[in-house]
Amino acid sequence: MKIEKMAMELLGLSAAQRALLAKQLIASLDETEREDVEALWVREAEARYAEIEAGKVECRPADEALRDARKKLK
């Protein structure tokens, strides 16, 4: 079915039905985006881990890093 024909048929639904459909369509986009974001975070974590293992970066305690970040924000 062509998208234009489908759209015309769906526009014939009641406002409540269209709202529900819109909500479901948007939720489906959010799921795809979430999966993409999660894959990007995994890739970032792996890259950072590789840098640590290769000795390219120096780790420090989280409380120290957060303290320094808070100072910079003031």
PDB file of C-alpha atoms in Angstrom:
ATOM      1  CA  MET A   1       0.000   0.000   0.000  1.00  0.00           C
ATOM      2  CA  LYS A   2       1.373   3.384  -0.919  1.00  0.00           C
ATOM      3  CA  ILE A   3       2.066   5.723   1.961  1.00  0.00           C
ATOM      4  CA  GLU A   4      -0.223   8.412   0.520  1.00  0.00           C
ATOM      5  CA  LYS A   5      -3.185   6.022   0.360  1.00  0.00           C
ATOM      6  CA  MET A   6      -2.432   4.746   3.844  1.00  0.00           C
ATOM      7  CA  ALA A   7      -2.243   8.299   5.177  1.00  0.00           C
ATOM      8  CA  MET A   8      -5.620   9.175   3.656  1.00  0.00           C
ATOM      9  CA  GLU A   9      -7.204   6.120   5.273  1.00  0.00           C
ATOM     10  CA  LEU A  10      -5.608   6.805   8.635  1.00  0.00           C
ATOM     11  CA  LEU A  11      -6.730  10.421   8.579  1.00  0.00           C
ATOM     12  CA  GLY A  12     -10.268   9.032   8.513  1.00  0.00           C
ATOM     13  CA  LEU A  13      -9.806   7.663  12.029  1.00  0.00           C
ATOM     14  CA  SER A  14     -11.232   9.474  15.010  1.00  0.00           C
ATOM     15  CA  ALA A  15      -9.048  12.011  16.808  1.00  0.00           C
ATOM     16  CA  ALA A  16      -8.541   9.577  19.705  1.00  0.00           C
ATOM     17  CA  GLN A  17      -7.507   6.780  17.346  1.00  0.00           C
ATOM     18  CA  ARG A  18      -5.089   9.063  15.468  1.00  0.00           C
ATOM     19  CA  ALA A  19      -3.614  10.232  18.761  1.00  0.00           C
ATOM     20  CA  LEU A  20      -3.050   6.643  19.878  1.00  0.00           C
ATOM     21  CA  LEU A  21      -1.484   5.773  16.528  1.00  0.00           C
ATOM     22  CA  ALA A  22       0.760   8.840  16.663  1.00  0.00           C
ATOM     23  CA  LYS A  23       1.863   7.909  20.179  1.00  0.00           C
ATOM     24  CA  GLN A  24       2.706   4.378  19.070  1.00  0.00           C
ATOM     25  CA  LEU A  25       4.611   5.593  16.017  1.00  0.00           C
ATOM     26  CA  ILE A  26       6.632   8.046  18.071  1.00  0.00           C
ATOM     27  CA  ALA A  27       7.377   5.362  20.658  1.00  0.00           C
ATOM     28  CA  SER A  28       8.678   3.113  17.889  1.00  0.00           C
ATOM     29  CA  LEU A  29      11.075   5.864  16.819  1.00  0.00           C
ATOM     30  CA  ASP A  30      12.248   6.298  20.396  1.00  0.00           C
ATOM     31  CA  GLU A  31      13.043   2.573  20.625  1.00  0.00           C
ATOM     32  CA  THR A  32      15.188   2.721  17.509  1.00  0.00           C
ATOM     33  CA  GLU A  33      16.929   5.817  18.782  1.00  0.00           C
ATOM     34  CA  ARG A  34      17.522   4.179  22.163  1.00  0.00           C
ATOM     35  CA  GLU A  35      19.122   1.176  20.495  1.00  0.00           C
ATOM     36  CA  ASP A  36      21.346   3.452  18.415  1.00  0.00           C
ATOM     37  CA  VAL A  37      22.356   5.463  21.462  1.00  0.00           C
ATOM     38  CA  GLU A  38      23.089   2.327  23.446  1.00  0.00           C
ATOM     39  CA  ALA A  39      25.290   0.971  20.642  1.00  0.00           C
ATOM     40  CA  LEU A  40      27.170   4.281  20.537  1.00  0.00           C
ATOM     41  CA  TRP A  41      27.756   4.186  24.299  1.00  0.00           C
ATOM     42  CA  VAL A  42      29.059   0.624  24.089  1.00  0.00           C
ATOM     43  CA  ARG A  43      31.454   1.649  21.333  1.00  0.00           C
ATOM     44  CA  GLU A  44      32.589   4.681  23.373  1.00  0.00           C
ATOM     45  CA  ALA A  45      33.129   2.551  26.487  1.00  0.00           C
ATOM     46  CA  GLU A  46      35.163   0.024  24.513  1.00  0.00           C
ATOM     47  CA  ALA A  47      37.301   2.793  22.992  1.00  0.00           C
ATOM     48  CA  ARG A  48      37.955   4.329  26.410  1.00  0.00           C
ATOM     49  CA  TYR A  49      38.816   0.934  27.880  1.00  0.00           C
ATOM     50  CA  ALA A  50      41.282   0.348  25.035  1.00  0.00           C
ATOM     51  CA  GLU A  51      42.926   3.725  25.762  1.00  0.00           C
ATOM     52  CA  ILE A  52      43.293   2.794  29.437  1.00  0.00           C
ATOM     53  CA  GLU A  53      44.730  -0.616  28.601  1.00  0.00           C
ATOM     54  CA  ALA A  54      47.184   0.950  26.136  1.00  0.00           C
ATOM     55  CA  GLY A  55      48.342   3.454  28.766  1.00  0.00           C
ATOM     56  CA  LYS A  56      47.215   6.431  26.677  1.00  0.00           C
ATOM     57  CA  VAL A  57      45.189   7.928  29.528  1.00  0.00           C
ATOM     58  CA  GLU A  58      45.571   8.083  33.279  1.00  0.00           C
ATOM     59  CA  CYS A  59      42.647   7.181  35.508  1.00  0.00           C
ATOM     60  CA  ARG A  60      41.806   9.006  38.711  1.00  0.00           C
ATOM     61  CA  PRO A  61      39.157   8.609  41.404  1.00  0.00           C
ATOM     62  CA  ALA A  62      35.649   9.750  40.462  1.00  0.00           C
ATOM     63  CA  ASP A  63      35.296  11.996  43.533  1.00  0.00           C
ATOM     64  CA  GLU A  64      38.450  13.866  42.521  1.00  0.00           C
ATOM     65  CA  ALA A  65      37.300  14.283  38.920  1.00  0.00           C
ATOM     66  CA  LEU A  66      33.827  15.455  40.027  1.00  0.00           C
ATOM     67  CA  ARG A  67      35.333  17.917  42.495  1.00  0.00           C
ATOM     68  CA  ASP A  68      37.480  19.417  39.738  1.00  0.00           C
ATOM     69  CA  ALA A  69      34.522  19.594  37.366  1.00  0.00           C
ATOM     70  CA  ARG A  70      32.395  21.376  39.981  1.00  0.00           C
ATOM     71  CA  LYS A  71      35.159  23.930  40.546  1.00  0.00           C
ATOM     72  CA  LYS A  72      35.251  24.682  36.825  1.00  0.00           C
ATOM     73  CA  LEU A  73      31.490  25.241  36.754  1.00  0.00           C
ATOM     74  CA  LYS A  74      31.589  27.896  39.492  1.00  0.00           C
TER      75      LYS A  74
END
